[in-house]
Amino acid sequence: MTLLRRLILLSLLLTFAFPYQAFAYKVVLDAGHGGSDPGATGINGLREKDVNWDITQKVRDELIAKGYEVVLTRTDDSYWSLAQRVEFTNAQKADLFVSIHANSHPDGKTKGTMVLYYDNDYPQEDYPASETMKKLTPYSKDLAQHVLDSLLAAAGTKNLGLIPSAVYVARMGTIPSILVETAFLNQASDAALLASDSVRSKMAAGIADGIAAYTPPLFTDSLGHWAREAILRMKNKGIIEGIANRYEPERALTRAEFLTLMDRVFTFNQLKSVCEPGGTVTSIVYGCQAPAEQSYKDLPSSHWASPVFAKAKNLNLLQGYSDGTIRPDQSITRGEVAFLFDRLLQMASITTNSPPVAAASASFNDVPETLWSAKAIYALKNKGIIDGITDTAFKPSQSITRGEIAAMLNRYYQG
Ligand SMILES: [Zn+2]
C-alpha cells in the first residue's frame, strides 16, 4: 500500500470514527407542570412537577457532559402555560425538544414507560398540528424510539411503546419533539422507582443516551421548506453552509454571503473582468471603471468577508456607495443578484469560450426592458436559472432569501 493510499484510508477511518461537526446540537428540555400546576400526585405523596424537575436537571447535566447545548423551559418551580413552552422553544433555534413527565392512570394498576410524539398518520381533527410538525413525523418518531429504547434499558420499566399523540407540546412546535412519560406515579412499584434518586438518575442517563443515539437531520430549520432539496444538494456540493445546524432559508441573503457563494461557484481569481459601456447602479458596476482605490469605511480588514470583497473589487463587480460604504451585511436584491450572476457567467464564458446567450423579450410586468437589470434577468430566465415570484412578477427590488439562492444555484448546476 502506498503512503498516499494509507493516508487516504486513515483519513476515511477518522472521518467515520469522529464525524466532523463544528457545533453542538441544541436541546430544549421541558420539565412538565410546575408552580400552581402540580401534575399527577403519587401514592407515596410524590408530586409529578418535582419528579419531572429532578429528572430534567439530571438529563440536562448528562447532555452537557456529552457536549450538547441545553436550554430549559421552566428553570424553577414556576407555572408555564403550554403555549409559553412552545413559543419559548420555537425561539431557541434548537434541534430537538424533549418534555419530561410522569404518568397516572385511574385504575391505579397500569405501569410502564411510554414516549409520545405527533404522528401525521394519526391526525386528530380537533387538535391540528403546526404545518411544520406534520412534516416532522418521521424525525419525531425516530427520536421517540431512540429515547424509549434507551430509557427502558436503563430503568427496567415495562414497555408501553410509542404513542402517537396530539398533546400540545408535541404537536405545535417546529422541531422534532417528544413527550416522555417515565413511569406511573399512582402504581405502587413504578412510584417506588420514581421515589428513588438512583433510579431517577438511571432514567435521566437513559433519556440522555437516547438523545445522543439520535442524529438530528441536517439544517433542522429547513425541514419541510420548499427549497430543502436544493439546500441539501448545494450543501453536498460544498457551495452553501449553515450556521451551526441551521440554514435560515427565509432570511435575506447578505451581500457578503452572496459574494462568498459566487466565489465558490466561479472562483473569482480565475476570472477576467468584462468591459462594456456602463456606469453604476447602487454599488454595482456596469462596465469597466477604474476600481475605487479607497477602502470602504464599513469594511474593516477584520470583517470575515473582507478578502472576498477585495477579489470582487478586482473584477469590477462592486464599487462603494457614494458615502464610502459597501454595506457587507446589508441584504442583496433579486435584481442585483441576477445582474451580478449574469455578469459572472459572461466572465466565465470568456474564460471557457462558451457562447453568450441573447436576452429574450419581456414577460415580467415589473421588469420593463429599460430596467438596468432587465437584460440579465431575462437572460437567466431563458437559461432556466432564475424564476419569478409568480409568472408575471419578478420583484427585482425585493431581497433574495437564502432559500431562493439555494434554489437558483441548484438550477444552475442542473442546467
Ligand atoms: Zn404530566
Short mmCIF file of N, CA, C and O and ligand atoms in Angstrom, two decimals, residues 32-33 39-40 48 52 100-103 179 181, ligand 1:
data_model
loop_
_atom_site.label_atom_id
_atom_site.label_comp_id
_atom_site.label_asym_id
_atom_site.label_seq_id
_atom_site.Cartn_x
_atom_site.Cartn_y
_atom_site.Cartn_z
N GLY A 32 -42.24 18.98 32.86
CA GLY A 32 -43.69 19.13 32.82
C GLY A 32 -44.26 19.72 34.10
O GLY A 32 -43.73 19.51 35.19
N HIS A 33 -45.36 20.50 33.93
CA HIS A 33 -46.08 21.12 35.06
C HIS A 33 -45.19 22.12 35.81
O HIS A 33 -44.19 22.57 35.27
N GLY A 39 -49.35 18.67 38.53
CA GLY A 39 -49.41 17.45 37.74
C GLY A 39 -50.00 16.32 38.57
O GLY A 39 -50.77 16.57 39.50
N ALA A 40 -49.62 15.11 38.24
CA ALA A 40 -50.18 13.95 38.95
C ALA A 40 -49.59 13.87 40.37
O ALA A 40 -48.51 14.37 40.63
N GLU A 48 -45.82 15.19 40.76
CA GLU A 48 -45.22 15.00 39.44
C GLU A 48 -44.25 16.13 39.09
O GLU A 48 -43.17 15.90 38.55
N ASN A 52 -40.51 15.46 37.79
CA ASN A 52 -40.13 15.92 36.44
C ASN A 52 -38.93 16.86 36.51
O ASN A 52 -37.99 16.77 35.70
N ILE A 100 -40.55 16.21 29.76
CA ILE A 100 -40.42 15.10 30.70
C ILE A 100 -41.56 15.11 31.72
O ILE A 100 -41.79 16.11 32.41
N HIS A 101 -42.28 13.99 31.76
CA HIS A 101 -43.46 13.85 32.62
C HIS A 101 -43.43 12.52 33.35
O HIS A 101 -42.66 11.62 33.00
N ALA A 102 -44.32 12.40 34.36
CA ALA A 102 -44.63 11.10 34.96
C ALA A 102 -46.13 10.90 34.80
O ALA A 102 -46.88 11.87 34.69
N ASN A 103 -46.55 9.66 34.79
CA ASN A 103 -47.91 9.33 34.37
C ASN A 103 -48.80 8.96 35.55
O ASN A 103 -48.32 8.75 36.67
N LEU A 179 -42.64 13.69 24.07
CA LEU A 179 -43.00 13.82 25.48
C LEU A 179 -42.79 12.46 26.12
O LEU A 179 -43.38 11.46 25.70
N GLU A 181 -43.09 9.88 29.17
CA GLU A 181 -43.80 9.53 30.41
C GLU A 181 -42.95 8.45 31.07
O GLU A 181 -42.96 7.28 30.65
ZN ZN B 1 -47.61 15.36 33.21
#
